[in-house]
Tab-separated table of N, CA and C and ligand atoms in Angstrom:
chain	number	residue	atom	x	y	z
V	1	UNK	N	15.342	-8.943	3.083
V	1	UNK	CA	14.844	-7.765	3.590
V	1	UNK	C	15.926	-7.689	4.979
V	2	UNK	N	16.285	-6.570	5.217
V	2	UNK	CA	17.494	-6.674	6.519
V	2	UNK	C	16.541	-6.653	7.775
V	3	UNK	N	16.653	-7.208	8.666
V	3	UNK	CA	16.104	-7.129	9.685
V	3	UNK	C	16.447	-5.912	10.823
V	4	UNK	N	15.128	-4.962	10.813
V	4	UNK	CA	15.518	-3.566	11.565
V	4	UNK	C	15.021	-4.058	13.103
V	5	UNK	N	15.472	-3.512	14.144
V	5	UNK	CA	14.617	-3.140	15.750
V	5	UNK	C	13.505	-2.274	15.348
V	6	UNK	N	12.494	-2.196	16.289
V	6	UNK	CA	11.738	-1.200	16.329
V	6	UNK	C	12.394	0.099	16.746
V	7	UNK	N	13.542	-0.080	17.759
V	7	UNK	CA	14.132	0.981	17.726
V	7	UNK	C	14.576	2.162	16.562
V	8	UNK	N	15.138	1.193	16.176
V	8	UNK	CA	16.016	1.666	14.802
V	8	UNK	C	14.923	2.600	13.779
V	9	UNK	N	13.874	2.081	13.785
V	9	UNK	CA	12.813	2.678	12.841
V	9	UNK	C	12.341	3.780	13.326
V	10	UNK	N	12.230	3.912	14.827
V	10	UNK	CA	11.606	4.972	15.203
V	10	UNK	C	12.540	6.246	15.838
V	11	UNK	N	14.120	5.452	15.688
V	11	UNK	CA	14.983	6.893	15.436
V	11	UNK	C	14.904	7.330	14.280
V	12	UNK	N	15.229	6.719	13.276
V	12	UNK	CA	15.367	7.440	11.900
V	12	UNK	C	14.011	8.133	11.199
V	13	UNK	N	13.085	7.467	11.719
V	13	UNK	CA	11.716	8.541	11.409
V	13	UNK	C	11.135	8.731	12.491
V	14	UNK	N	11.402	9.909	13.512
V	14	UNK	CA	10.801	9.919	14.369
V	14	UNK	C	9.317	11.150	13.903
V	15	UNK	N	9.657	11.775	12.863
V	15	UNK	CA	8.745	13.151	12.593
V	15	UNK	C	7.790	12.241	11.926
V	16	UNK	N	7.737	10.916	11.382
V	16	UNK	CA	7.077	10.299	10.746
V	16	UNK	C	5.890	9.598	11.867
V	17	UNK	N	6.283	9.345	12.827
V	17	UNK	CA	5.519	8.685	14.183
V	17	UNK	C	4.471	9.600	14.776
V	18	UNK	N	3.173	9.708	14.770
V	18	UNK	CA	2.629	10.403	15.745
V	18	UNK	C	2.391	10.181	16.968
V	19	UNK	N	2.148	11.082	17.486
V	19	UNK	CA	2.217	10.980	19.249
V	19	UNK	C	1.132	10.165	19.734
V	20	UNK	N	-0.013	10.129	19.168
V	20	UNK	CA	-1.136	9.690	19.240
V	20	UNK	C	-2.014	8.452	18.357
V	21	UNK	N	-3.200	8.344	18.746
V	21	UNK	CA	-3.795	7.402	17.721
V	21	UNK	C	-4.492	8.124	16.578
V	22	UNK	N	-4.132	9.523	16.192
V	22	UNK	CA	-5.074	10.333	15.428
V	22	UNK	C	-4.666	9.219	13.936
V	23	UNK	N	-3.542	8.671	13.803
V	23	UNK	CA	-2.886	8.407	12.409
V	23	UNK	C	-4.350	7.369	12.074
V	24	UNK	N	-4.963	6.776	12.854
V	24	UNK	CA	-5.933	5.860	12.210
V	24	UNK	C	-7.057	6.378	11.226
V	25	UNK	N	-7.038	7.930	11.429
V	25	UNK	CA	-8.247	8.644	10.066
V	25	UNK	C	-7.716	8.566	9.371
V	26	UNK	N	-6.321	8.359	9.191
V	26	UNK	CA	-5.636	8.883	7.581
V	26	UNK	C	-5.421	7.220	6.616
V	27	UNK	N	-5.806	5.892	7.470
V	27	UNK	CA	-5.590	4.820	7.265
V	27	UNK	C	-6.018	4.503	5.870
V	28	UNK	N	-5.111	4.049	5.136
V	28	UNK	CA	-5.719	3.942	3.361
V	28	UNK	C	-6.808	2.654	3.837
V	29	UNK	N	-6.658	1.892	4.542
V	29	UNK	CA	-7.750	0.811	4.426
V	29	UNK	C	-8.738	0.837	5.354
V	30	UNK	N	-8.816	2.137	5.987
V	30	UNK	CA	-10.064	2.305	6.826
V	30	UNK	C	-11.239	2.634	5.916
V	31	UNK	N	-11.215	2.712	4.719
V	31	UNK	CA	-12.598	3.153	3.773
V	31	UNK	C	-12.291	2.036	2.671
V	32	UNK	N	-11.757	1.071	2.521
V	32	UNK	CA	-11.715	-0.142	1.974
V	32	UNK	C	-12.922	-0.808	2.103
V	33	UNK	N	-13.750	-1.083	0.538
V	33	UNK	CA	-14.755	-1.794	0.399
V	33	UNK	C	-14.381	-3.394	0.511
V	34	UNK	N	-14.392	-3.944	2.013
V	34	UNK	CA	-14.110	-5.084	2.169
V	34	UNK	C	-15.076	-6.593	1.639
V	35	UNK	N	-16.372	-5.846	1.302
V	35	UNK	CA	-17.699	-6.738	0.901
V	35	UNK	C	-16.927	-7.070	-0.672
V	36	UNK	N	-16.606	-5.702	-1.477
V	36	UNK	CA	-16.548	-6.509	-2.543
V	36	UNK	C	-15.038	-6.036	-3.218
V	37	UNK	N	-13.831	-6.088	-2.313
V	37	UNK	CA	-12.891	-6.598	-2.631
V	37	UNK	C	-11.901	-7.426	-2.238
V	38	UNK	N	-12.542	-8.115	-0.974
V	38	UNK	CA	-11.982	-8.790	-0.276
V	38	UNK	C	-11.266	-8.111	0.744
V	39	UNK	N	-10.355	-9.496	1.291
V	39	UNK	CA	-9.366	-8.462	2.349
V	39	UNK	C	-7.857	-8.558	2.206
V	40	UNK	N	-7.094	-8.001	1.362
V	40	UNK	CA	-5.685	-8.193	1.144
V	40	UNK	C	-5.032	-7.903	2.424
V	41	UNK	N	-5.143	-7.801	3.340
V	41	UNK	CA	-4.605	-7.707	4.525
V	41	UNK	C	-4.642	-9.014	5.304
V	42	UNK	N	-5.210	-10.008	4.999
V	42	UNK	CA	-5.250	-11.013	5.767
V	42	UNK	C	-5.334	-12.117	4.814
V	43	UNK	N	-4.226	-12.635	4.042
V	43	UNK	CA	-4.400	-13.347	2.768
V	43	UNK	C	-4.753	-14.939	3.424
V	44	UNK	N	-4.879	-15.922	2.805
V	44	UNK	CA	-4.989	-17.137	3.250
V	44	UNK	C	-3.882	-17.781	3.641
V	45	UNK	N	-2.263	-17.240	3.345
V	45	UNK	CA	-1.301	-17.493	3.917
V	45	UNK	C	-0.132	-16.278	3.856
V	46	UNK	N	0.569	-16.426	4.500
V	46	UNK	CA	1.794	-15.139	4.779
V	46	UNK	C	2.704	-15.498	3.954
V	47	UNK	N	2.497	-16.200	2.776
V	47	UNK	CA	3.835	-16.667	1.593
V	47	UNK	C	3.728	-15.136	0.994
V	48	UNK	N	4.968	-14.872	0.321
V	48	UNK	CA	5.346	-13.715	-0.132
V	48	UNK	C	4.421	-13.528	-1.625
V	49	UNK	N	3.776	-14.187	-2.241
V	49	UNK	CA	2.668	-14.137	-3.360
V	49	UNK	C	1.037	-13.738	-2.621
V	50	UNK	N	0.983	-14.538	-1.607
V	50	UNK	CA	-0.077	-14.295	-0.721
V	50	UNK	C	-0.596	-12.735	-0.196
V	51	UNK	N	0.397	-12.520	-0.029
V	51	UNK	CA	0.909	-11.306	1.028
V	51	UNK	C	0.962	-10.017	0.145
V	52	UNK	N	1.366	-10.051	-1.160
V	52	UNK	CA	1.714	-9.247	-2.212
V	52	UNK	C	0.608	-7.657	-2.157
V	53	UNK	N	-0.216	-8.236	-2.416
V	53	UNK	CA	-1.437	-7.354	-2.313
V	53	UNK	C	-1.634	-5.855	-1.021
V	54	UNK	N	-1.615	-6.738	-0.169
V	54	UNK	CA	-1.785	-5.917	1.339
V	54	UNK	C	-0.567	-5.252	1.420
V	55	UNK	N	0.614	-5.541	1.547
V	55	UNK	CA	1.969	-5.001	1.527
V	55	UNK	C	2.419	-3.826	0.305
V	56	UNK	N	1.658	-4.177	-0.686
V	56	UNK	CA	1.465	-3.267	-1.716
V	56	UNK	C	0.403	-2.035	-1.399
V	57	UNK	N	-0.530	-2.403	-0.988
V	57	UNK	CA	-1.056	-1.594	-0.296
V	57	UNK	C	-0.940	-0.646	0.955
V	58	UNK	N	-0.223	-1.320	1.661
V	58	UNK	CA	0.259	-0.389	3.002
V	58	UNK	C	1.395	0.530	2.265
V	59	UNK	N	1.983	-0.166	1.315
V	59	UNK	CA	3.231	0.922	0.549
V	59	UNK	C	2.638	2.318	0.450
V	60	UNK	N	1.626	2.145	-0.046
V	60	UNK	CA	0.712	3.609	-0.330
V	60	UNK	C	0.085	3.890	0.842
V	61	UNK	N	0.213	3.628	1.953
V	61	UNK	CA	-0.702	4.168	3.120
V	61	UNK	C	0.247	5.231	3.634
V	62	UNK	N	0.101	6.864	3.673
V	62	UNK	CA	0.900	7.702	4.535
V	62	UNK	C	0.938	7.247	6.093
V	63	UNK	N	0.405	6.512	7.085
V	63	UNK	CA	0.532	6.324	8.018
V	63	UNK	C	1.463	4.897	8.666
V	64	UNK	N	1.675	4.351	7.579
V	64	UNK	CA	2.436	2.784	7.613
V	64	UNK	C	3.214	3.061	8.891
V	65	UNK	N	4.386	3.886	8.839
V	65	UNK	CA	5.346	3.741	10.159
V	65	UNK	C	4.388	3.687	11.598
V	66	UNK	N	3.722	4.418	11.682
V	66	UNK	CA	2.556	4.437	12.985
V	66	UNK	C	1.875	2.915	12.870
V	67	UNK	N	1.127	2.585	12.181
V	67	UNK	CA	0.573	1.372	11.930
V	67	UNK	C	1.511	0.440	12.348
V	68	UNK	N	2.783	0.322	11.640
V	68	UNK	CA	3.412	-0.978	11.956
V	68	UNK	C	3.914	-0.492	13.325
V	69	UNK	N	4.352	0.517	13.929
V	69	UNK	CA	4.953	0.356	15.272
V	69	UNK	C	3.696	-0.045	16.559
V	70	UNK	N	2.457	0.506	15.928
V	70	UNK	CA	1.532	-0.046	16.846
V	70	UNK	C	1.644	-1.554	16.996
V	71	UNK	N	1.168	-1.931	15.635
V	71	UNK	CA	0.874	-3.370	15.267
V	71	UNK	C	1.950	-4.584	16.207
V	72	UNK	N	3.402	-3.767	16.257
V	72	UNK	CA	4.716	-4.480	17.281
V	72	UNK	C	4.233	-4.196	18.459
V	73	UNK	N	4.150	-2.996	18.998
V	73	UNK	CA	4.093	-2.776	20.591
V	73	UNK	C	2.522	-3.003	20.967
V	74	UNK	N	1.416	-3.633	20.261
V	74	UNK	CA	0.413	-4.291	20.330
V	74	UNK	C	0.673	-5.698	20.373
V	75	UNK	N	1.392	-5.993	19.717
V	75	UNK	CA	1.571	-7.637	19.382
V	75	UNK	C	0.680	-8.393	18.810
V	76	UNK	N	0.172	-7.491	17.752
V	76	UNK	CA	-0.775	-7.884	16.620
V	76	UNK	C	-0.149	-9.333	15.914
V	77	UNK	N	-0.856	-10.566	16.222
V	77	UNK	CA	-0.205	-11.523	15.773
V	77	UNK	C	-0.983	-12.065	14.077
V	78	UNK	N	-1.824	-11.501	13.658
V	78	UNK	CA	-2.233	-11.516	12.329
V	78	UNK	C	-2.562	-10.768	11.466
V	79	UNK	N	-2.659	-10.538	10.116
V	79	UNK	CA	-2.582	-9.877	9.077
V	79	UNK	C	-1.398	-8.941	8.826
V	80	UNK	N	-1.267	-8.069	7.686
V	80	UNK	CA	-0.293	-7.363	7.030
V	80	UNK	C	-0.532	-6.193	8.124
V	81	UNK	N	0.400	-5.432	8.518
V	81	UNK	CA	-0.093	-4.286	9.009
V	81	UNK	C	1.362	-3.100	8.771
V	82	UNK	N	1.130	-2.172	8.302
V	82	UNK	CA	2.407	-1.194	7.887
V	82	UNK	C	3.594	-1.980	7.005
V	83	UNK	N	2.549	-2.830	5.905
V	83	UNK	CA	3.207	-3.121	5.427
V	83	UNK	C	4.141	-4.749	5.828
V	84	UNK	N	4.027	-5.229	7.104
V	84	UNK	CA	4.671	-6.245	7.432
V	84	UNK	C	4.104	-7.269	7.664
V	85	UNK	N	4.165	-8.404	7.336
V	85	UNK	CA	3.347	-9.613	8.002
V	85	UNK	C	3.809	-10.005	9.348
V	86	UNK	N	2.812	-10.845	9.857
V	86	UNK	CA	3.038	-11.292	11.287
V	86	UNK	C	4.470	-11.775	11.501
V	87	UNK	N	5.188	-12.573	10.453
V	87	UNK	CA	6.348	-13.008	10.942
V	87	UNK	C	7.334	-12.081	10.614
V	88	UNK	N	7.542	-11.132	9.670
V	88	UNK	CA	7.740	-9.972	9.463
V	88	UNK	C	7.998	-8.837	11.113
V	89	UNK	N	7.133	-8.787	11.488
V	89	UNK	CA	6.853	-8.403	12.792
V	89	UNK	C	7.585	-8.740	14.057
V	90	UNK	N	7.308	-10.105	14.195
V	90	UNK	CA	7.767	-11.120	15.359
V	90	UNK	C	9.433	-10.770	15.078
V	91	UNK	N	9.946	-10.901	13.905
V	91	UNK	CA	11.370	-10.490	13.614
V	91	UNK	C	12.145	-9.184	14.338
V	92	UNK	N	11.258	-8.169	14.026
V	92	UNK	CA	11.377	-6.497	14.374
V	92	UNK	C	11.244	-6.409	15.844
V	93	UNK	N	10.589	-7.657	16.447
V	93	UNK	CA	10.371	-7.433	18.268
V	93	UNK	C	11.671	-8.159	18.790
V	94	UNK	N	12.643	-8.765	18.266
V	94	UNK	CA	13.795	-9.774	18.785
V	94	UNK	C	14.702	-8.398	18.948
O	1	SF4	S1	-0.202	0.439	6.623
O	1	SF4	FE1	-1.830	-0.805	5.788
O	1	SF4	S2	-2.858	-2.043	7.259
O	1	SF4	FE2	-1.954	-0.091	8.410
O	1	SF4	S3	-3.316	1.658	8.033
O	1	SF4	FE3	-2.009	1.775	6.187
O	1	SF4	S4	-2.860	0.228	4.684
O	1	SF4	FE4	-4.179	-0.011	6.704
């Protein structure tokens, strides 16, 4: 995957980024049954195979850009957010 900066993401999709935190209400993972289904957003490792379920779920989440921007801006260092692993988000910050 090509590395893109957060500035380029927000420039290309400004209408997809909410102005406030209301996006959290639309989060696909909000109503996930973690007890029954486990936590695909925090796999045992961040290998491509381990992260694939969480990344795929994020791919179907309509607030993934808001989530990704929030994770990068808040420097969230663990888990998959907005379809990106922590390592991928670290590269976006550069
Ligand atoms: S993008 Fe992924 S982690 Fe973020 S709210 Fe959606 S499902 Fe949850």
